[in-house]
mmCIF file of C-alpha atoms and ligand atoms in Angstrom:
data_model
loop_
_atom_site.group_PDB
_atom_site.id
_atom_site.type_symbol
_atom_site.label_atom_id
_atom_site.label_comp_id
_atom_site.label_asym_id
_atom_site.label_seq_id
_atom_site.Cartn_x
_atom_site.Cartn_y
_atom_site.Cartn_z
ATOM 1 C CA MET I 1325 0.000 0.000 0.000
ATOM 2 C CA ALA I 1326 1.337 3.439 -0.932
ATOM 3 C CA MET I 1327 1.951 5.786 1.993
ATOM 4 C CA THR I 1328 -0.793 8.207 0.933
ATOM 5 C CA GLY I 1329 -3.542 5.596 0.728
ATOM 6 C CA PRO I 1330 -6.019 5.796 -2.149
ATOM 7 C CA ILE I 1331 -6.006 9.064 -4.115
ATOM 8 C CA ALA I 1332 -9.120 11.016 -5.104
ATOM 9 C CA LEU I 1333 -8.499 13.323 -8.064
ATOM 10 C CA THR I 1334 -10.678 16.102 -9.477
ATOM 11 C CA GLY I 1335 -9.991 17.681 -12.872
ATOM 12 C CA ALA I 1336 -8.421 14.433 -14.096
ATOM 13 C CA GLY I 1337 -9.569 15.062 -17.673
ATOM 14 C CA GLY I 1338 -8.113 18.574 -17.875
ATOM 15 C CA PHE I 1339 -4.799 19.809 -19.232
ATOM 16 C CA VAL I 1340 -2.886 19.292 -15.956
ATOM 17 C CA GLY I 1341 -4.859 16.263 -14.768
ATOM 18 C CA ARG I 1342 -3.961 14.159 -17.798
ATOM 19 C CA ARG I 1343 -0.248 14.978 -17.417
ATOM 20 C CA LEU I 1344 -0.413 14.118 -13.704
ATOM 21 C CA LEU I 1345 -1.980 10.721 -14.420
ATOM 22 C CA ALA I 1346 0.773 10.097 -16.993
ATOM 23 C CA GLN I 1347 3.424 10.667 -14.301
ATOM 24 C CA LEU I 1348 1.887 8.633 -11.476
ATOM 25 C CA SER I 1349 3.174 5.098 -11.110
ATOM 26 C CA PRO I 1350 0.374 2.484 -10.800
ATOM 27 C CA ASP I 1351 2.779 0.323 -8.752
ATOM 28 C CA ARG I 1352 3.221 3.053 -6.169
ATOM 29 C CA TYR I 1353 -0.361 4.380 -6.373
ATOM 30 C CA PRO I 1354 -2.581 1.438 -7.274
ATOM 31 C CA ASP I 1355 -5.870 3.073 -6.218
ATOM 32 C CA VAL I 1356 -6.780 6.364 -7.931
ATOM 33 C CA ARG I 1357 -10.351 7.610 -8.292
ATOM 34 C CA CYS I 1358 -11.032 10.371 -10.799
ATOM 35 C CA LEU I 1359 -14.056 12.666 -10.841
ATOM 36 C CA ILE I 1360 -15.094 13.337 -14.442
ATOM 37 C CA ARG I 1361 -18.248 14.422 -16.220
ATOM 38 C CA GLU I 1362 -17.834 12.032 -19.171
ATOM 39 C CA PRO I 1363 -15.926 8.917 -18.004
ATOM 40 C CA ALA I 1364 -15.381 7.643 -21.566
ATOM 41 C CA ARG I 1365 -13.008 10.585 -22.148
ATOM 42 C CA LEU I 1366 -10.661 9.253 -19.485
ATOM 43 C CA ALA I 1367 -10.454 5.615 -20.591
ATOM 44 C CA ALA I 1368 -6.959 5.880 -22.135
ATOM 45 C CA SER I 1369 -5.533 7.518 -18.983
ATOM 46 C CA LEU I 1370 -6.744 4.817 -16.566
ATOM 47 C CA ARG I 1371 -3.677 2.579 -16.770
ATOM 48 C CA ALA I 1372 -4.360 0.204 -13.847
ATOM 49 C CA PRO I 1373 -7.307 -1.886 -12.646
ATOM 50 C CA GLY I 1374 -7.532 0.247 -9.490
ATOM 51 C CA TRP I 1375 -7.666 3.523 -11.430
ATOM 52 C CA ARG I 1376 -11.343 4.301 -11.864
ATOM 53 C CA ALA I 1377 -13.594 7.087 -13.062
ATOM 54 C CA VAL I 1378 -16.362 8.452 -10.848
ATOM 55 C CA ALA I 1379 -18.996 10.129 -12.996
ATOM 56 C CA GLY I 1380 -20.134 13.501 -11.680
ATOM 57 C CA THR I 1381 -19.316 17.092 -10.927
ATOM 58 C CA LEU I 1382 -18.394 19.208 -7.929
ATOM 59 C CA ALA I 1383 -22.114 19.973 -7.593
ATOM 60 C CA ASP I 1384 -22.972 16.316 -6.966
ATOM 61 C CA GLU I 1385 -22.596 15.454 -3.255
ATOM 62 C CA GLN I 1386 -23.228 11.745 -3.833
ATOM 63 C CA ALA I 1387 -20.472 11.566 -6.466
ATOM 64 C CA LEU I 1388 -18.098 13.444 -4.153
ATOM 65 C CA ALA I 1389 -18.825 11.033 -1.287
ATOM 66 C CA THR I 1390 -18.046 8.104 -3.615
ATOM 67 C CA LEU I 1391 -14.904 9.838 -4.844
ATOM 68 C CA VAL I 1392 -13.365 10.442 -1.416
ATOM 69 C CA ALA I 1393 -14.573 7.353 0.506
ATOM 70 C CA GLY I 1394 -11.476 5.731 2.016
ATOM 71 C CA ALA I 1395 -9.082 8.159 0.305
ATOM 72 C CA GLY I 1396 -5.929 9.313 2.097
ATOM 73 C CA THR I 1397 -5.294 12.284 -0.189
ATOM 74 C CA VAL I 1398 -7.470 14.445 -2.410
ATOM 75 C CA ILE I 1399 -5.790 16.196 -5.347
ATOM 76 C CA HIS I 1400 -8.068 19.036 -6.389
ATOM 77 C CA LEU I 1401 -7.447 20.373 -9.906
ATOM 78 C CA ALA I 1402 -11.007 20.901 -11.175
ATOM 79 C CA ALA I 1403 -11.934 24.492 -11.852
ATOM 80 C CA THR I 1404 -13.819 26.725 -14.195
ATOM 81 C CA THR I 1405 -10.987 28.234 -16.235
ATOM 82 C CA GLY I 1406 -10.762 30.411 -19.361
ATOM 83 C CA LYS I 1407 -13.698 32.557 -20.446
ATOM 84 C CA ALA I 1408 -16.774 32.139 -18.201
ATOM 85 C CA ARG I 1409 -19.371 34.228 -16.442
ATOM 86 C CA PRO I 1410 -18.721 35.283 -12.813
ATOM 87 C CA ALA I 1411 -21.401 32.951 -11.420
ATOM 88 C CA GLU I 1412 -19.743 29.927 -13.054
ATOM 89 C CA TYR I 1413 -16.388 30.682 -11.384
ATOM 90 C CA THR I 1414 -18.096 30.981 -8.008
ATOM 91 C CA ALA I 1415 -20.195 27.846 -8.481
ATOM 92 C CA THR I 1416 -17.242 25.624 -9.395
ATOM 93 C CA ASN I 1417 -14.196 27.134 -7.770
ATOM 94 C CA VAL I 1418 -15.713 28.282 -4.473
ATOM 95 C CA GLU I 1419 -18.930 26.349 -3.833
ATOM 96 C CA GLY I 1420 -17.647 23.201 -5.577
ATOM 97 C CA THR I 1421 -14.496 23.293 -3.470
ATOM 98 C CA ARG I 1422 -16.620 23.823 -0.342
ATOM 99 C CA ARG I 1423 -18.612 20.636 -1.118
ATOM 100 C CA LEU I 1424 -15.436 18.675 -1.850
ATOM 101 C CA VAL I 1425 -13.799 19.796 1.409
ATOM 102 C CA ALA I 1426 -16.937 18.882 3.397
ATOM 103 C CA ALA I 1427 -16.971 15.424 1.799
ATOM 104 C CA ALA I 1428 -13.239 14.981 2.466
ATOM 105 C CA ARG I 1429 -13.592 16.015 6.102
ATOM 106 C CA ALA I 1430 -16.517 13.635 6.624
ATOM 107 C CA ALA I 1431 -14.518 10.793 5.043
ATOM 108 C CA GLY I 1432 -11.434 11.408 7.212
ATOM 109 C CA VAL I 1433 -9.146 12.385 4.322
ATOM 110 C CA ARG I 1434 -5.693 13.243 5.693
ATOM 111 C CA ARG I 1435 -4.708 16.014 3.243
ATOM 112 C CA ILE I 1436 -5.895 17.979 0.224
ATOM 113 C CA ILE I 1437 -3.389 19.081 -2.416
ATOM 114 C CA ALA I 1438 -4.915 21.812 -4.591
ATOM 115 C CA LEU I 1439 -4.005 24.045 -7.503
ATOM 116 C CA SER I 1440 -4.920 27.663 -6.964
ATOM 117 C CA SER I 1441 -3.334 30.305 -9.210
ATOM 118 C CA VAL I 1442 -0.835 33.125 -9.107
ATOM 119 C CA ALA I 1443 -3.877 35.277 -9.963
ATOM 120 C CA ALA I 1444 -5.209 34.679 -6.427
ATOM 121 C CA GLY I 1445 -2.435 37.001 -5.255
ATOM 122 C CA PHE I 1446 -2.842 39.665 -7.960
ATOM 123 C CA ALA I 1447 -3.036 43.134 -6.413
ATOM 124 C CA ASP I 1448 -5.281 44.306 -9.275
ATOM 125 C CA GLN I 1449 -8.181 41.827 -9.607
ATOM 126 C CA ARG I 1450 -10.624 44.323 -11.195
ATOM 127 C CA HIS I 1451 -13.211 42.608 -13.412
ATOM 128 C CA TYR I 1452 -11.441 39.268 -12.796
ATOM 129 C CA PRO I 1453 -13.886 36.857 -11.125
ATOM 130 C CA TYR I 1454 -11.548 33.912 -11.820
ATOM 131 C CA ALA I 1455 -8.895 35.495 -9.570
ATOM 132 C CA THR I 1456 -11.342 36.381 -6.804
ATOM 133 C CA SER I 1457 -12.819 32.867 -6.956
ATOM 134 C CA LYS I 1458 -9.366 31.332 -6.590
ATOM 135 C CA ARG I 1459 -8.633 33.563 -3.593
ATOM 136 C CA ALA I 1460 -11.974 32.538 -2.056
ATOM 137 C CA MET I 1461 -11.179 28.885 -2.819
ATOM 138 C CA GLU I 1462 -7.964 29.204 -0.824
ATOM 139 C CA GLN I 1463 -9.972 30.582 2.098
ATOM 140 C CA VAL I 1464 -12.398 27.644 1.900
ATOM 141 C CA LEU I 1465 -9.437 25.256 2.015
ATOM 142 C CA ALA I 1466 -7.802 27.119 4.900
ATOM 143 C CA GLU I 1467 -10.987 26.926 6.988
ATOM 144 C CA GLY I 1468 -12.089 23.474 5.868
ATOM 145 C CA GLY I 1469 -10.693 21.369 8.686
ATOM 146 C CA VAL I 1470 -8.504 19.197 6.431
ATOM 147 C CA PRO I 1471 -4.746 19.935 6.204
ATOM 148 C CA ALA I 1472 -4.046 21.443 2.776
ATOM 149 C CA LEU I 1473 -1.104 22.067 0.474
ATOM 150 C CA ILE I 1474 -1.974 24.770 -2.032
ATOM 151 C CA PHE I 1475 0.134 25.540 -5.091
ATOM 152 C CA ARG I 1476 -0.211 28.869 -6.899
ATOM 153 C CA PRO I 1477 1.057 28.164 -10.426
ATOM 154 C CA THR I 1478 1.903 30.894 -12.892
ATOM 155 C CA MET I 1479 0.687 30.406 -16.487
ATOM 156 C CA ILE I 1480 1.107 26.714 -17.324
ATOM 157 C CA LEU I 1481 2.484 26.030 -20.810
ATOM 158 C CA GLY I 1482 3.270 22.909 -22.840
ATOM 159 C CA ASP I 1483 1.572 20.824 -25.514
ATOM 160 C CA GLY I 1484 -2.209 21.319 -25.278
ATOM 161 C CA SER I 1485 -2.041 24.376 -22.988
ATOM 162 C CA PRO I 1486 -5.231 26.477 -23.241
ATOM 163 C CA VAL I 1487 -3.242 29.571 -22.173
ATOM 164 C CA LEU I 1488 -0.628 28.970 -24.862
ATOM 165 C CA LYS I 1489 -3.381 28.692 -27.460
ATOM 166 C CA GLY I 1490 -4.722 32.113 -26.427
ATOM 167 C CA LEU I 1491 -1.250 33.696 -26.404
ATOM 168 C CA ARG I 1492 -0.568 32.261 -29.844
ATOM 169 C CA THR I 1493 -3.737 33.894 -31.160
ATOM 170 C CA LEU I 1494 -2.550 37.265 -29.842
ATOM 171 C CA ALA I 1495 1.083 36.902 -30.893
ATOM 172 C CA CYS I 1496 0.489 35.492 -34.359
ATOM 173 C CA ALA I 1497 -2.311 37.766 -35.561
ATOM 174 C CA PRO I 1498 -1.291 39.587 -38.772
ATOM 175 C CA ALA I 1499 0.095 42.255 -36.433
ATOM 176 C CA GLY I 1500 0.963 40.679 -33.046
ATOM 177 C CA VAL I 1501 -1.073 42.238 -30.238
ATOM 178 C CA CYS I 1502 0.149 43.234 -26.770
ATOM 179 C CA PHE I 1503 -1.992 45.047 -24.207
ATOM 180 C CA GLY I 1504 0.024 47.892 -22.707
ATOM 181 C CA PRO I 1505 3.819 47.983 -22.917
ATOM 182 C CA GLY I 1506 4.260 44.308 -21.955
ATOM 183 C CA THR I 1507 7.080 45.163 -19.579
ATOM 184 C CA LEU I 1508 5.712 43.349 -16.505
ATOM 185 C CA PRO I 1509 7.472 40.044 -15.817
ATOM 186 C CA VAL I 1510 6.015 36.583 -16.359
ATOM 187 C CA GLN I 1511 7.403 33.243 -15.208
ATOM 188 C CA PRO I 1512 5.670 30.446 -17.139
ATOM 189 C CA VAL I 1513 5.930 26.894 -15.869
ATOM 190 C CA HIS I 1514 5.931 23.645 -17.865
ATOM 191 C CA VAL I 1515 2.906 21.411 -17.340
ATOM 192 C CA ASP I 1516 5.164 18.434 -16.639
ATOM 193 C CA ASP I 1517 6.900 20.404 -13.872
ATOM 194 C CA VAL I 1518 3.495 21.142 -12.334
ATOM 195 C CA ALA I 1519 2.626 17.453 -12.550
ATOM 196 C CA ALA I 1520 6.007 16.575 -11.010
ATOM 197 C CA ALA I 1521 5.389 18.947 -8.077
ATOM 198 C CA LEU I 1522 1.963 17.384 -7.471
ATOM 199 C CA ALA I 1523 3.340 13.854 -7.713
ATOM 200 C CA GLY I 1524 6.299 14.798 -5.496
ATOM 201 C CA ALA I 1525 3.939 16.270 -2.904
ATOM 202 C CA LEU I 1526 2.175 12.924 -2.592
ATOM 203 C CA ALA I 1527 5.391 11.475 -1.209
ATOM 204 C CA LEU I 1528 5.612 14.220 1.465
ATOM 205 C CA PRO I 1529 2.456 13.612 3.510
ATOM 206 C CA ASP I 1530 3.297 16.192 6.188
ATOM 207 C CA THR I 1531 3.851 19.117 3.789
ATOM 208 C CA THR I 1532 1.112 21.760 3.987
ATOM 209 C CA GLY I 1533 0.805 25.505 3.383
ATOM 210 C CA THR I 1534 0.929 27.598 0.218
ATOM 211 C CA ALA I 1535 3.693 27.634 -2.394
ATOM 212 C CA GLY I 1536 4.136 29.627 -5.607
ATOM 213 C CA LEU I 1537 4.943 27.448 -8.601
ATOM 214 C CA GLY I 1538 6.816 29.159 -11.428
ATOM 215 C CA GLY I 1539 9.336 28.069 -14.035
ATOM 216 C CA PRO I 1540 13.069 28.774 -14.160
ATOM 217 C CA GLU I 1541 12.881 31.827 -16.478
ATOM 218 C CA VAL I 1542 11.467 35.294 -15.780
ATOM 219 C CA LEU I 1543 10.958 37.583 -18.785
ATOM 220 C CA PRO I 1544 8.838 40.590 -19.820
ATOM 221 C CA PHE I 1545 5.401 39.572 -21.156
ATOM 222 C CA LEU I 1546 6.255 41.138 -24.538
ATOM 223 C CA ASP I 1547 9.349 38.934 -24.834
ATOM 224 C CA LEU I 1548 7.158 35.854 -24.278
ATOM 225 C CA LEU I 1549 4.802 36.980 -27.051
ATOM 226 C CA ARG I 1550 7.793 37.681 -29.327
ATOM 227 C CA ALA I 1551 9.229 34.231 -28.588
ATOM 228 C CA ILE I 1552 5.883 32.650 -29.552
ATOM 229 C CA ARG I 1553 5.681 34.677 -32.777
ATOM 230 C CA THR I 1554 9.289 33.852 -33.662
ATOM 231 C CA ARG I 1555 8.641 30.151 -33.134
ATOM 232 C CA VAL I 1556 5.535 30.178 -35.362
ATOM 233 C CA ARG I 1557 6.360 32.847 -37.959
ATOM 234 C CA GLY I 1558 10.146 32.722 -37.975
ATOM 235 C CA ARG I 1559 10.709 36.317 -36.778
ATOM 236 C CA PRO I 1560 9.450 38.540 -33.905
ATOM 237 C CA ASP I 1561 8.078 41.454 -36.052
ATOM 238 C CA PRO I 1562 6.918 44.680 -34.349
ATOM 239 C CA PHE I 1563 3.848 44.356 -32.101
ATOM 240 C CA LEU I 1564 0.740 46.519 -31.984
ATOM 241 C CA HIS I 1565 0.376 47.868 -28.412
ATOM 242 C CA LEU I 1566 -3.259 48.435 -27.465
ATOM 243 C CA PRO I 1567 -3.946 50.667 -24.423
ATOM 244 C CA LEU I 1568 -4.531 48.311 -21.523
ATOM 245 C CA GLY I 1569 -6.676 50.521 -19.270
ATOM 246 C CA PRO I 1570 -9.203 51.641 -21.910
ATOM 247 C CA VAL I 1571 -9.515 48.144 -23.426
ATOM 248 C CA ARG I 1572 -10.156 46.596 -20.003
ATOM 249 C CA ALA I 1573 -12.733 49.238 -19.193
ATOM 250 C CA ALA I 1574 -14.477 48.825 -22.565
ATOM 251 C CA LEU I 1575 -14.602 45.029 -22.234
ATOM 252 C CA ALA I 1576 -15.979 45.287 -18.693
ATOM 253 C CA LEU I 1577 -18.753 47.561 -19.955
ATOM 254 C CA ALA I 1578 -19.544 45.321 -22.935
ATOM 255 C CA GLU I 1579 -19.512 41.976 -21.103
ATOM 256 C CA PRO I 1580 -23.021 42.005 -19.605
ATOM 257 C CA LEU I 1581 -24.557 42.440 -23.068
ATOM 258 C CA PHE I 1582 -22.066 40.943 -25.506
ATOM 259 C CA PHE I 1583 -20.385 38.192 -23.449
ATOM 260 C CA PRO I 1584 -20.948 35.321 -25.960
ATOM 261 C CA VAL I 1585 -19.321 37.130 -28.884
ATOM 262 C CA LEU I 1586 -16.386 38.779 -27.112
ATOM 263 C CA PRO I 1587 -13.056 37.048 -27.890
ATOM 264 C CA LEU I 1588 -11.746 37.617 -24.367
ATOM 265 C CA THR I 1589 -12.831 39.167 -21.082
ATOM 266 C CA ALA I 1590 -11.620 42.186 -19.127
ATOM 267 C CA GLY I 1591 -10.476 39.799 -16.429
ATOM 268 C CA GLN I 1592 -8.239 37.840 -18.751
ATOM 269 C CA LEU I 1593 -6.311 41.071 -19.394
ATOM 270 C CA ALA I 1594 -5.371 41.221 -15.696
ATOM 271 C CA SER I 1595 -2.317 39.156 -16.631
ATOM 272 C CA PHE I 1596 -1.001 42.253 -18.466
ATOM 273 C CA ALA I 1597 -1.626 44.439 -15.408
ATOM 274 C CA ASN I 1598 0.018 42.302 -12.695
ATOM 275 C CA PRO I 1599 3.432 40.637 -12.415
ATOM 276 C CA GLY I 1600 2.953 36.935 -13.214
ATOM 277 C CA THR I 1601 5.829 35.747 -11.063
ATOM 278 C CA VAL I 1602 6.081 33.845 -7.805
ATOM 279 C CA PRO I 1603 7.614 35.459 -4.723
ATOM 280 C CA ALA I 1604 11.023 34.304 -3.551
ATOM 281 C CA GLU I 1605 9.883 32.244 -0.579
ATOM 282 C CA PRO I 1606 11.045 28.978 0.928
ATOM 283 C CA TRP I 1607 10.204 26.020 -1.332
ATOM 284 C CA PRO I 1608 8.844 22.939 0.478
ATOM 285 C CA GLY I 1609 11.824 20.710 1.269
ATOM 286 C CA GLY I 1610 12.042 17.536 -0.811
ATOM 287 C CA LEU I 1611 9.771 18.732 -3.646
ATOM 288 C CA PRO I 1612 11.187 18.788 -7.185
ATOM 289 C CA ARG I 1613 11.644 22.371 -8.405
ATOM 290 C CA PRO I 1614 10.471 23.321 -11.901
ATOM 291 C CA THR I 1615 13.440 23.204 -14.269
ATOM 292 C CA ARG I 1616 12.077 22.824 -17.817
ATOM 293 C CA PRO I 1617 13.043 25.866 -19.926
ATOM 294 C CA LEU I 1618 10.768 28.103 -21.966
ATOM 295 C CA ALA I 1619 12.000 26.435 -25.160
ATOM 296 C CA ALA I 1620 10.485 23.152 -23.969
ATOM 297 C CA MET I 1621 7.196 24.891 -23.090
ATOM 298 C CA LEU I 1622 6.939 26.254 -26.637
ATOM 299 C CA SER I 1623 8.271 23.191 -28.483
ATOM 300 C CA SER I 1624 4.795 22.064 -29.594
ATOM 301 C CA LEU I 1625 4.257 25.329 -31.533
ATOM 302 C CA HIS I 1626 4.585 25.042 -35.288
ATOM 303 C CA ALA I 1627 3.954 27.333 -38.238
HETATM 304 N N1 LIG P 3070 -3.606 26.139 -17.116
HETATM 305 C C1 LIG P 3070 -3.053 27.168 -16.478
HETATM 306 O O1 LIG P 3070 -2.304 27.973 -17.079
HETATM 307 C C2 LIG P 3070 -3.283 27.354 -14.998
HETATM 308 C C3 LIG P 3070 -2.554 28.346 -14.322
HETATM 309 C C4 LIG P 3070 -2.728 28.506 -12.954
HETATM 310 C C5 LIG P 3070 -3.608 27.690 -12.272
HETATM 311 N N2 LIG P 3070 -4.304 26.738 -12.948
HETATM 312 C C6 LIG P 3070 -5.220 25.878 -12.187
HETATM 313 O O2 LIG P 3070 -4.810 24.538 -12.378
HETATM 314 C C7 LIG P 3070 -5.944 23.666 -12.339
HETATM 315 C C8 LIG P 3070 -5.970 22.781 -13.564
HETATM 316 O O3 LIG P 3070 -6.034 23.618 -14.707
HETATM 317 P P1 LIG P 3070 -6.181 23.031 -16.185
HETATM 318 O O4 LIG P 3070 -5.392 23.928 -17.074
HETATM 319 O O5 LIG P 3070 -5.910 21.558 -16.186
HETATM 320 O O6 LIG P 3070 -7.722 23.305 -16.447
HETATM 321 P P2 LIG P 3070 -8.682 22.672 -17.588
HETATM 322 O O7 LIG P 3070 -7.894 22.052 -18.664
HETATM 323 O O8 LIG P 3070 -9.641 23.768 -17.910
HETATM 324 O O9 LIG P 3070 -9.424 21.508 -16.808
HETATM 325 C C9 LIG P 3070 -10.375 21.813 -15.836
HETATM 326 C C10 LIG P 3070 -10.901 20.527 -15.270
HETATM 327 O O10 LIG P 3070 -11.878 20.892 -14.294
HETATM 328 C C11 LIG P 3070 -12.989 20.065 -14.484
HETATM 329 N N3 LIG P 3070 -14.198 20.764 -14.089
HETATM 330 C C12 LIG P 3070 -14.639 21.989 -14.459
HETATM 331 N N4 LIG P 3070 -15.807 22.264 -13.871
HETATM 332 C C13 LIG P 3070 -16.127 21.189 -13.110
HETATM 333 C C14 LIG P 3070 -17.211 20.867 -12.243
HETATM 334 N N5 LIG P 3070 -18.204 21.723 -12.037
HETATM 335 N N6 LIG P 3070 -17.200 19.661 -11.630
HETATM 336 C C15 LIG P 3070 -16.186 18.790 -11.826
HETATM 337 N N7 LIG P 3070 -15.128 19.038 -12.624
HETATM 338 C C16 LIG P 3070 -15.099 20.227 -13.240
HETATM 339 C C17 LIG P 3070 -13.029 19.710 -15.957
HETATM 340 O O11 LIG P 3070 -13.742 18.503 -16.004
HETATM 341 P P3 LIG P 3070 -14.129 17.668 -17.301
HETATM 342 O O12 LIG P 3070 -12.855 17.021 -17.729
HETATM 343 O O13 LIG P 3070 -15.149 16.732 -16.826
HETATM 344 O O14 LIG P 3070 -14.628 18.702 -18.306
HETATM 345 C C18 LIG P 3070 -11.546 19.604 -16.280
HETATM 346 O O15 LIG P 3070 -11.079 18.311 -16.049
HETATM 347 C C19 LIG P 3070 -7.161 24.576 -12.186
HETATM 348 O O16 LIG P 3070 -7.520 24.639 -10.838
HETATM 349 C C20 LIG P 3070 -6.667 25.935 -12.665
HETATM 350 O O17 LIG P 3070 -7.385 26.994 -12.067
HETATM 351 C C21 LIG P 3070 -4.178 26.536 -14.292
#
């Protein structure tokens, strides 16, 4: 029996969840239960007889009770991400987490390992309900009565990254687009380094608290966009700089009426208004540090 006992995983079918399952050893972790809305989507990732799908959502208390029954550790990755309405972020990221924590506490789970976001610590969270929901999620975990280890990743890149897809759209438009000067620093992290930190944390059952999770390189946002454009188009080309403040304000005004047709939200532009780096703070002893370089994060990009 592995030292963590059975694992209950939410968000198993997402970008990070699939990479985490690929890194976990079935010999070491023979019992993994995965919450997923459409179990058939997960079939290829369930590599051991004891790795099973539990059909349901974070709104379904019965499914959550089944998910966590007998589990030693919950790994909580599920979230409403990307473009969504404020109520959806609250329903999934705050109220869904609250239900999961209640189920875990009732089942005697020993620890929850969760992914929050660097955005939870953004000083400027105007019009950004994702960020406020992640901050509220952290509060729910802190008060939930189950020891928790919370990671705050920066933007997670790699093959299949939803964030990378969005940045590519901006960077590789006929004229590459940057909101504001693009001088604030970002510190992207490779999805396999995030998965390695999660997997490594399983082996450290007494580690709790909050830790920023960023990659080895810090660079201005504009340099990241230029690197993406160079990779896809062969050269960086000059960028079109749109005024960040007015565009955010205009999107915030337009969202209530035109949400379905807007290409992005005011909140998503918060990444251009806040440093996307992790503070220099002690890193939990024994955990693997992210090391994969930016070149590896962008290697899936092609013309
Ligand atoms: N990607 C990034 O750049 C980034 C950066 C910082 C933090 N994070 C955090 O890292 C975590 C994983 O992100 P990701 O990129 O893997 O996200 P993702 O690809 O969007 O996957 C989200 C997952 O959450 C699940 N989910 C959404 N709503 C749900 C609900 N109501 N009930 C149950 N499951 C639900 C989805 O389930 P189905 O598979 O059933 O659809 C999916 O598996 C999230 O907490 C995110 O906030 C991500």
